[in-house]
PDB file of C-alpha atoms in Angstrom:
ATOM      1  CA  UNK A   1       0.000   0.000   0.000  1.00 67.00           C
ATOM      2  CA  UNK A   2       1.073   3.585  -0.650  1.00 78.00           C
ATOM      3  CA  UNK A   3      -0.352   6.992   0.222  1.00 79.00           C
ATOM      4  CA  UNK A   4      -1.770   9.711  -2.005  1.00 73.00           C
ATOM      5  CA  UNK A   5      -2.997  13.302  -1.835  1.00 81.00           C
ATOM      6  CA  UNK A   6      -6.339  14.783  -2.836  1.00 80.00           C
ATOM      7  CA  UNK A   7      -4.709  16.247  -5.950  1.00 83.00           C
ATOM      8  CA  UNK A   8      -3.263  12.933  -7.110  1.00 82.00           C
ATOM      9  CA  UNK A   9      -6.608  11.300  -6.324  1.00 86.00           C
ATOM     10  CA  UNK A  10      -8.353  13.723  -8.685  1.00 85.00           C
ATOM     11  CA  UNK A  11      -5.795  13.041 -11.418  1.00 88.00           C
ATOM     12  CA  UNK A  12      -5.644   9.270 -11.013  1.00 87.00           C
ATOM     13  CA  UNK A  13      -9.415   8.853 -10.807  1.00 92.00           C
ATOM     14  CA  UNK A  14      -9.742   9.280 -14.578  1.00 93.00           C
ATOM     15  CA  UNK A  15     -13.005  11.159 -14.002  1.00 96.00           C
ATOM     16  CA  UNK A  16     -14.277  13.526 -16.689  1.00 96.00           C
ATOM     17  CA  UNK A  17     -15.173  16.069 -14.033  1.00 97.00           C
ATOM     18  CA  UNK A  18     -14.037  16.482 -10.429  1.00 96.00           C
ATOM     19  CA  UNK A  19     -16.308  18.795  -8.453  1.00 96.00           C
ATOM     20  CA  UNK A  20     -15.481  19.956  -4.932  1.00 96.00           C
ATOM     21  CA  UNK A  21     -18.857  20.529  -3.335  1.00 97.00           C
ATOM     22  CA  UNK A  22     -17.902  21.980   0.064  1.00 97.00           C
ATOM     23  CA  UNK A  23     -15.878  21.316   3.212  1.00 96.00           C
ATOM     24  CA  UNK A  24     -16.578  21.385   6.930  1.00 95.00           C
ATOM     25  CA  UNK A  25     -16.253  25.164   7.011  1.00 95.00           C
ATOM     26  CA  UNK A  26     -18.756  25.825   4.208  1.00 97.00           C
ATOM     27  CA  UNK A  27     -21.220  22.925   4.538  1.00 98.00           C
ATOM     28  CA  UNK A  28     -24.366  23.360   6.648  1.00 97.00           C
ATOM     29  CA  UNK A  29     -22.930  21.052   9.328  1.00 97.00           C
ATOM     30  CA  UNK A  30     -19.424  19.928  10.333  1.00 97.00           C
ATOM     31  CA  UNK A  31     -18.253  16.488  11.377  1.00 96.00           C
ATOM     32  CA  UNK A  32     -15.762  18.187  13.727  1.00 96.00           C
ATOM     33  CA  UNK A  33     -12.887  15.925  12.650  1.00 96.00           C
ATOM     34  CA  UNK A  34      -9.636  17.790  13.245  1.00 94.00           C
ATOM     35  CA  UNK A  35      -7.321  15.057  11.950  1.00 95.00           C
ATOM     36  CA  UNK A  36      -5.814  15.414   8.448  1.00 94.00           C
ATOM     37  CA  UNK A  37      -7.348  13.401   5.639  1.00 94.00           C
ATOM     38  CA  UNK A  38      -5.467  10.189   4.919  1.00 94.00           C
ATOM     39  CA  UNK A  39      -5.571   8.365   1.573  1.00 94.00           C
ATOM     40  CA  UNK A  40      -4.162   4.842   1.251  1.00 93.00           C
ATOM     41  CA  UNK A  41      -3.758   3.220  -2.166  1.00 91.00           C
ATOM     42  CA  UNK A  42      -3.794  -0.548  -2.618  1.00 88.00           C
ATOM     43  CA  UNK A  43      -4.109  -2.276  -6.016  1.00 85.00           C
ATOM     44  CA  UNK A  44      -5.719   0.748  -7.615  1.00 81.00           C
ATOM     45  CA  UNK A  45      -8.294   1.227  -4.868  1.00 89.00           C
ATOM     46  CA  UNK A  46      -8.330   4.172  -2.509  1.00 94.00           C
ATOM     47  CA  UNK A  47      -9.262   4.087   1.163  1.00 95.00           C
ATOM     48  CA  UNK A  48      -9.873   7.573   2.585  1.00 96.00           C
ATOM     49  CA  UNK A  49     -10.247   8.372   6.274  1.00 96.00           C
ATOM     50  CA  UNK A  50     -10.935  11.613   8.170  1.00 96.00           C
ATOM     51  CA  UNK A  51     -12.771  13.135   5.220  1.00 95.00           C
ATOM     52  CA  UNK A  52     -13.754  16.741   5.840  1.00 94.00           C
ATOM     53  CA  UNK A  53     -14.521  17.802   2.271  1.00 95.00           C
ATOM     54  CA  UNK A  54     -17.020  16.461  -0.247  1.00 97.00           C
ATOM     55  CA  UNK A  55     -15.929  15.658  -3.803  1.00 97.00           C
ATOM     56  CA  UNK A  56     -17.938  14.414  -6.805  1.00 98.00           C
ATOM     57  CA  UNK A  57     -16.102  12.318  -9.436  1.00 97.00           C
ATOM     58  CA  UNK A  58     -18.213  12.250 -12.601  1.00 98.00           C
ATOM     59  CA  UNK A  59     -17.758   9.700 -15.388  1.00 98.00           C
ATOM     60  CA  UNK A  60     -19.752  10.659 -18.480  1.00 97.00           C
ATOM     61  CA  UNK A  61     -21.447   7.946 -20.518  1.00 95.00           C
ATOM     62  CA  UNK A  62     -19.929   7.427 -23.941  1.00 85.00           C
ATOM     63  CA  UNK A  63     -23.390   6.790 -25.400  1.00 88.00           C
ATOM     64  CA  UNK A  64     -25.856   8.091 -22.837  1.00 87.00           C
ATOM     65  CA  UNK A  65     -29.130   6.266 -22.304  1.00 86.00           C
ATOM     66  CA  UNK A  66     -30.361   9.003 -20.011  1.00 92.00           C
ATOM     67  CA  UNK A  67     -29.808   7.019 -16.809  1.00 95.00           C
ATOM     68  CA  UNK A  68     -27.343   8.098 -14.166  1.00 97.00           C
ATOM     69  CA  UNK A  69     -26.145   6.628 -10.895  1.00 98.00           C
ATOM     70  CA  UNK A  70     -24.817   8.358  -7.784  1.00 98.00           C
ATOM     71  CA  UNK A  71     -22.576   5.924  -5.893  1.00 98.00           C
ATOM     72  CA  UNK A  72     -21.736   6.125  -2.189  1.00 98.00           C
ATOM     73  CA  UNK A  73     -18.761   3.833  -1.453  1.00 98.00           C
ATOM     74  CA  UNK A  74     -18.666   1.632   1.623  1.00 96.00           C
ATOM     75  CA  UNK A  75     -16.248   1.645   4.520  1.00 96.00           C
ATOM     76  CA  UNK A  76     -18.354   1.275   7.649  1.00 95.00           C
ATOM     77  CA  UNK A  77     -18.733   5.068   7.940  1.00 97.00           C
ATOM     78  CA  UNK A  78     -15.111   4.931   9.133  1.00 96.00           C
ATOM     79  CA  UNK A  79     -13.483   5.187   5.678  1.00 97.00           C
ATOM     80  CA  UNK A  80     -14.639   5.920   2.131  1.00 98.00           C
ATOM     81  CA  UNK A  81     -13.384   3.113  -0.129  1.00 97.00           C
ATOM     82  CA  UNK A  82     -13.196   4.493  -3.667  1.00 96.00           C
ATOM     83  CA  UNK A  83     -13.180   2.214  -6.703  1.00 93.00           C
ATOM     84  CA  UNK A  84     -13.054   4.406  -9.807  1.00 95.00           C
ATOM     85  CA  UNK A  85     -13.022   1.378 -12.090  1.00 94.00           C
ATOM     86  CA  UNK A  86     -16.736   0.931 -11.440  1.00 95.00           C
ATOM     87  CA  UNK A  87     -17.452   4.463 -12.602  1.00 96.00           C
ATOM     88  CA  UNK A  88     -15.496   3.910 -15.796  1.00 96.00           C
ATOM     89  CA  UNK A  89     -17.243   0.594 -16.506  1.00 96.00           C
ATOM     90  CA  UNK A  90     -20.712   2.057 -16.010  1.00 96.00           C
ATOM     91  CA  UNK A  91     -19.885   5.011 -18.273  1.00 96.00           C
ATOM     92  CA  UNK A  92     -18.692   2.617 -20.966  1.00 95.00           C
ATOM     93  CA  UNK A  93     -22.082   0.919 -20.713  1.00 95.00           C
ATOM     94  CA  UNK A  94     -24.162   4.065 -21.142  1.00 95.00           C
ATOM     95  CA  UNK A  95     -24.683   5.168 -17.534  1.00 97.00           C
ATOM     96  CA  UNK A  96     -23.255   8.490 -16.397  1.00 98.00           C
ATOM     97  CA  UNK A  97     -21.893   7.899 -12.919  1.00 98.00           C
ATOM     98  CA  UNK A  98     -20.952  10.068  -9.984  1.00 98.00           C
ATOM     99  CA  UNK A  99     -18.769   8.551  -7.261  1.00 98.00           C
ATOM    100  CA  UNK A 100     -19.015  10.561  -4.057  1.00 98.00           C
ATOM    101  CA  UNK A 101     -16.246  11.094  -1.539  1.00 98.00           C
ATOM    102  CA  UNK A 102     -18.538  12.055   1.300  1.00 98.00           C
ATOM    103  CA  UNK A 103     -17.648  13.399   4.715  1.00 98.00           C
ATOM    104  CA  UNK A 104     -17.582  10.708   7.369  1.00 97.00           C
ATOM    105  CA  UNK A 105     -20.010  11.267  10.243  1.00 96.00           C
ATOM    106  CA  UNK A 106     -17.621  11.029  13.195  1.00 94.00           C
ATOM    107  CA  UNK A 107     -20.785  10.760  15.310  1.00 91.00           C
ATOM    108  CA  UNK A 108     -22.478  13.670  13.487  1.00 94.00           C
ATOM    109  CA  UNK A 109     -25.278  11.747  11.781  1.00 95.00           C
ATOM    110  CA  UNK A 110     -26.559  14.590   9.601  1.00 96.00           C
ATOM    111  CA  UNK A 111     -23.255  15.006   7.700  1.00 97.00           C
ATOM    112  CA  UNK A 112     -23.228  12.054   5.219  1.00 98.00           C
ATOM    113  CA  UNK A 113     -26.925  12.509   4.379  1.00 98.00           C
ATOM    114  CA  UNK A 114     -26.241  16.192   3.740  1.00 98.00           C
ATOM    115  CA  UNK A 115     -23.535  15.230   1.251  1.00 98.00           C
ATOM    116  CA  UNK A 116     -25.755  12.611  -0.392  1.00 98.00           C
ATOM    117  CA  UNK A 117     -28.532  15.166  -0.876  1.00 98.00           C
ATOM    118  CA  UNK A 118     -26.089  17.639  -2.427  1.00 98.00           C
ATOM    119  CA  UNK A 119     -24.778  14.972  -4.820  1.00 98.00           C
ATOM    120  CA  UNK A 120     -28.230  13.949  -6.090  1.00 98.00           C
ATOM    121  CA  UNK A 121     -29.291  17.566  -6.426  1.00 98.00           C
ATOM    122  CA  UNK A 122     -26.131  18.407  -8.370  1.00 98.00           C
ATOM    123  CA  UNK A 123     -26.786  15.579 -10.819  1.00 98.00           C
ATOM    124  CA  UNK A 124     -30.401  16.648 -11.329  1.00 98.00           C
ATOM    125  CA  UNK A 125     -29.565  20.358 -11.685  1.00 98.00           C
ATOM    126  CA  UNK A 126     -26.936  19.494 -14.313  1.00 97.00           C
ATOM    127  CA  UNK A 127     -28.954  16.825 -16.097  1.00 97.00           C
ATOM    128  CA  UNK A 128     -29.353  18.776 -19.331  1.00 95.00           C
ATOM    129  CA  UNK A 129     -25.653  19.639 -19.513  1.00 95.00           C
ATOM    130  CA  UNK A 130     -24.685  16.018 -18.866  1.00 95.00           C
ATOM    131  CA  UNK A 131     -27.247  14.587 -21.296  1.00 94.00           C
ATOM    132  CA  UNK A 132     -29.351  12.935 -18.575  1.00 96.00           C
ATOM    133  CA  UNK A 133     -33.012  12.377 -17.878  1.00 97.00           C
ATOM    134  CA  UNK A 134     -33.638  14.168 -14.545  1.00 97.00           C
ATOM    135  CA  UNK A 135     -36.251  11.497 -13.720  1.00 97.00           C
ATOM    136  CA  UNK A 136     -33.791   8.606 -14.149  1.00 97.00           C
ATOM    137  CA  UNK A 137     -31.281   9.435 -11.423  1.00 98.00           C
ATOM    138  CA  UNK A 138     -30.545   6.552  -9.096  1.00 98.00           C
ATOM    139  CA  UNK A 139     -28.392   5.919  -6.044  1.00 98.00           C
ATOM    140  CA  UNK A 140     -26.198   2.972  -5.215  1.00 98.00           C
ATOM    141  CA  UNK A 141     -23.780   1.912  -2.526  1.00 97.00           C
ATOM    142  CA  UNK A 142     -22.247  -1.059  -0.786  1.00 95.00           C
ATOM    143  CA  UNK A 143     -22.159  -1.837   2.928  1.00 95.00           C
ATOM    144  CA  UNK A 144     -22.339   1.502   4.789  1.00 96.00           C
ATOM    145  CA  UNK A 145     -22.627   3.192   1.394  1.00 98.00           C
ATOM    146  CA  UNK A 146     -25.658   0.993   0.814  1.00 97.00           C
ATOM    147  CA  UNK A 147     -27.123   2.325   4.041  1.00 97.00           C
ATOM    148  CA  UNK A 148     -26.512   5.878   2.864  1.00 98.00           C
ATOM    149  CA  UNK A 149     -28.130   5.137  -0.503  1.00 98.00           C
ATOM    150  CA  UNK A 150     -31.152   3.473   1.134  1.00 98.00           C
ATOM    151  CA  UNK A 151     -31.417   6.254   3.705  1.00 97.00           C
ATOM    152  CA  UNK A 152     -31.353   8.821   0.890  1.00 98.00           C
ATOM    153  CA  UNK A 153     -34.096   7.063  -1.052  1.00 97.00           C
ATOM    154  CA  UNK A 154     -36.398   6.836   1.980  1.00 97.00           C
ATOM    155  CA  UNK A 155     -36.048  10.274   3.609  1.00 97.00           C
ATOM    156  CA  UNK A 156     -34.977  12.812   0.975  1.00 98.00           C
ATOM    157  CA  UNK A 157     -37.646  14.760  -0.843  1.00 97.00           C
ATOM    158  CA  UNK A 158     -38.131  17.004  -3.859  1.00 96.00           C
ATOM    159  CA  UNK A 159     -35.134  17.695  -6.063  1.00 96.00           C
ATOM    160  CA  UNK A 160     -32.936  15.565  -3.787  1.00 98.00           C
ATOM    161  CA  UNK A 161     -34.996  12.374  -3.983  1.00 98.00           C
ATOM    162  CA  UNK A 162     -33.569   9.625  -6.243  1.00 98.00           C
ATOM    163  CA  UNK A 163     -35.733   7.789  -8.751  1.00 98.00           C
ATOM    164  CA  UNK A 164     -34.401   4.313  -7.964  1.00 98.00           C
ATOM    165  CA  UNK A 165     -31.823   2.554  -5.804  1.00 98.00           C
ATOM    166  CA  UNK A 166     -29.399  -0.353  -6.283  1.00 98.00           C
ATOM    167  CA  UNK A 167     -28.063  -1.587  -2.939  1.00 97.00           C
ATOM    168  CA  UNK A 168     -25.117  -3.983  -2.658  1.00 96.00           C
ATOM    169  CA  UNK A 169     -24.951  -5.884   0.642  1.00 93.00           C
ATOM    170  CA  UNK A 170     -26.276  -2.787   2.426  1.00 95.00           C
ATOM    171  CA  UNK A 171     -26.291  -2.141   6.147  1.00 94.00           C
ATOM    172  CA  UNK A 172     -30.015  -1.752   6.854  1.00 91.00           C
ATOM    173  CA  UNK A 173     -31.253  -2.426  10.363  1.00 86.00           C
ATOM    174  CA  UNK A 174     -30.254  -0.588  13.531  1.00 82.00           C
ATOM    175  CA  UNK A 175     -32.920  -2.111  15.729  1.00 72.00           C
ATOM    176  CA  UNK A 176     -31.686  -3.376  19.074  1.00 63.00           C
ATOM    177  CA  UNK A 177     -33.323  -6.779  18.725  1.00 60.00           C
ATOM    178  CA  UNK A 178     -32.218  -7.385  15.141  1.00 63.00           C
ATOM    179  CA  UNK A 179     -29.631 -10.146  14.543  1.00 62.00           C
ATOM    180  CA  UNK A 180     -28.826  -8.396  11.263  1.00 64.00           C
ATOM    181  CA  UNK A 181     -27.691  -5.093  12.775  1.00 67.00           C
ATOM    182  CA  UNK A 182     -24.047  -4.214  12.190  1.00 72.00           C
ATOM    183  CA  UNK A 183     -23.201  -2.280  15.321  1.00 73.00           C
ATOM    184  CA  UNK A 184     -19.787  -0.970  14.285  1.00 85.00           C
ATOM    185  CA  UNK A 185     -21.340   0.994  11.418  1.00 91.00           C
ATOM    186  CA  UNK A 186     -23.865   2.669  13.705  1.00 88.00           C
ATOM    187  CA  UNK A 187     -21.154   3.353  16.289  1.00 89.00           C
ATOM    188  CA  UNK A 188     -19.533   5.586  13.674  1.00 92.00           C
ATOM    189  CA  UNK A 189     -22.802   7.149  12.480  1.00 93.00           C
ATOM    190  CA  UNK A 190     -24.599   7.724  15.781  1.00 90.00           C
ATOM    191  CA  UNK A 191     -21.920   7.345  18.445  1.00 87.00           C
ATOM    192  CA  UNK A 192     -21.837   4.882  21.321  1.00 84.00           C
ATOM    193  CA  UNK A 193     -24.402   6.776  23.405  1.00 82.00           C
ATOM    194  CA  UNK A 194     -27.211   6.586  20.849  1.00 83.00           C
ATOM    195  CA  UNK A 195     -30.771   6.191  22.044  1.00 86.00           C
ATOM    196  CA  UNK A 196     -33.298   3.569  20.904  1.00 85.00           C
ATOM    197  CA  UNK A 197     -35.232   6.357  19.158  1.00 89.00           C
ATOM    198  CA  UNK A 198     -32.126   7.391  17.203  1.00 89.00           C
ATOM    199  CA  UNK A 199     -31.518   3.796  16.192  1.00 88.00           C
ATOM    200  CA  UNK A 200     -35.065   3.359  14.924  1.00 88.00           C
ATOM    201  CA  UNK A 201     -34.805   6.645  13.015  1.00 91.00           C
ATOM    202  CA  UNK A 202     -31.760   5.293  11.128  1.00 92.00           C
ATOM    203  CA  UNK A 203     -32.997   1.731  10.645  1.00 92.00           C
ATOM    204  CA  UNK A 204     -33.910   1.952   6.970  1.00 94.00           C
ATOM    205  CA  UNK A 205     -36.317  -1.000   7.038  1.00 92.00           C
ATOM    206  CA  UNK A 206     -38.576   1.108   9.271  1.00 93.00           C
ATOM    207  CA  UNK A 207     -38.500   4.083   6.898  1.00 95.00           C
ATOM    208  CA  UNK A 208     -39.910   2.428   3.777  1.00 96.00           C
ATOM    209  CA  UNK A 209     -43.212   3.915   2.549  1.00 96.00           C
ATOM    210  CA  UNK A 210     -45.283   3.650  -0.644  1.00 95.00           C
ATOM    211  CA  UNK A 211     -43.297   6.675  -1.867  1.00 94.00           C
ATOM    212  CA  UNK A 212     -39.942   4.871  -1.612  1.00 97.00           C
ATOM    213  CA  UNK A 213     -38.583   4.488  -5.159  1.00 97.00           C
ATOM    214  CA  UNK A 214     -38.026   1.066  -6.793  1.00 98.00           C
ATOM    215  CA  UNK A 215     -35.067  -0.679  -5.171  1.00 98.00           C
ATOM    216  CA  UNK A 216     -32.895  -3.664  -6.068  1.00 97.00           C
ATOM    217  CA  UNK A 217     -30.913  -5.342  -3.267  1.00 95.00           C
ATOM    218  CA  UNK A 218     -27.958  -7.584  -4.099  1.00 93.00           C
ATOM    219  CA  UNK A 219     -26.388  -9.756  -1.402  1.00 87.00           C
ATOM    220  CA  UNK A 220     -24.800 -13.112  -0.713  1.00 85.00           C
ATOM    221  CA  UNK A 221     -25.950 -15.883   1.596  1.00 81.00           C
ATOM    222  CA  UNK A 222     -22.422 -16.440   2.885  1.00 81.00           C
ATOM    223  CA  UNK A 223     -21.761 -12.798   3.805  1.00 75.00           C
ATOM    224  CA  UNK A 224     -20.999 -12.929   7.528  1.00 72.00           C
ATOM    225  CA  UNK A 225     -19.886  -9.279   7.711  1.00 70.00           C
ATOM    226  CA  UNK A 226     -23.046  -7.501   6.515  1.00 69.00           C
ATOM    227  CA  UNK A 227     -25.935  -9.939   7.103  1.00 61.00           C
ATOM    228  CA  UNK A 228     -28.635  -7.864   5.355  1.00 58.00           C
TER     229      UNK A 228
END
């Protein structure tokens, strides 16, 4: 493994556009993380910790079909694990893709959702410029990123609400009694002193309504890390 900087990350991503949305000083809320951002590179994949700024990496479809996907990488809300190869592959197959380096919560639960809302809204506001259908904007994510995608699709409204979701082995339940709850993820999102009410409010299975957009969930029976 080696280390990288934000500038080399932007260059090596291969993205068509790299948009810096905001940082802890300019965003509505801060995650209050005073440690410097750390980027570790291993086999072409980037693991980022202590994120305090939000960056959108956009891969434009070579032959757009109008669909787009906003991807929130996993990492247990402790790191953001970026895989730019996925963005390139989706673009090659007609789907304009945004990979989001979101700010980690550090116990400040509103921060990642704030970044997710900004990412979806950016894609919709720029749909015409990017050759997209503003009513075909989906979200996706794996593990904790899957939780963020599912959370976005159930609670966001208006211009920030996605039209569909594709969840890969997502963290879903935060209910105390649930054998499927992954506590380490919610330790990072809500802190160790969370209340039962906070846990229910972030347990996505309890937030589904008739207005929740169509969702595909992909998982494996032998996944003993994220037992969705």
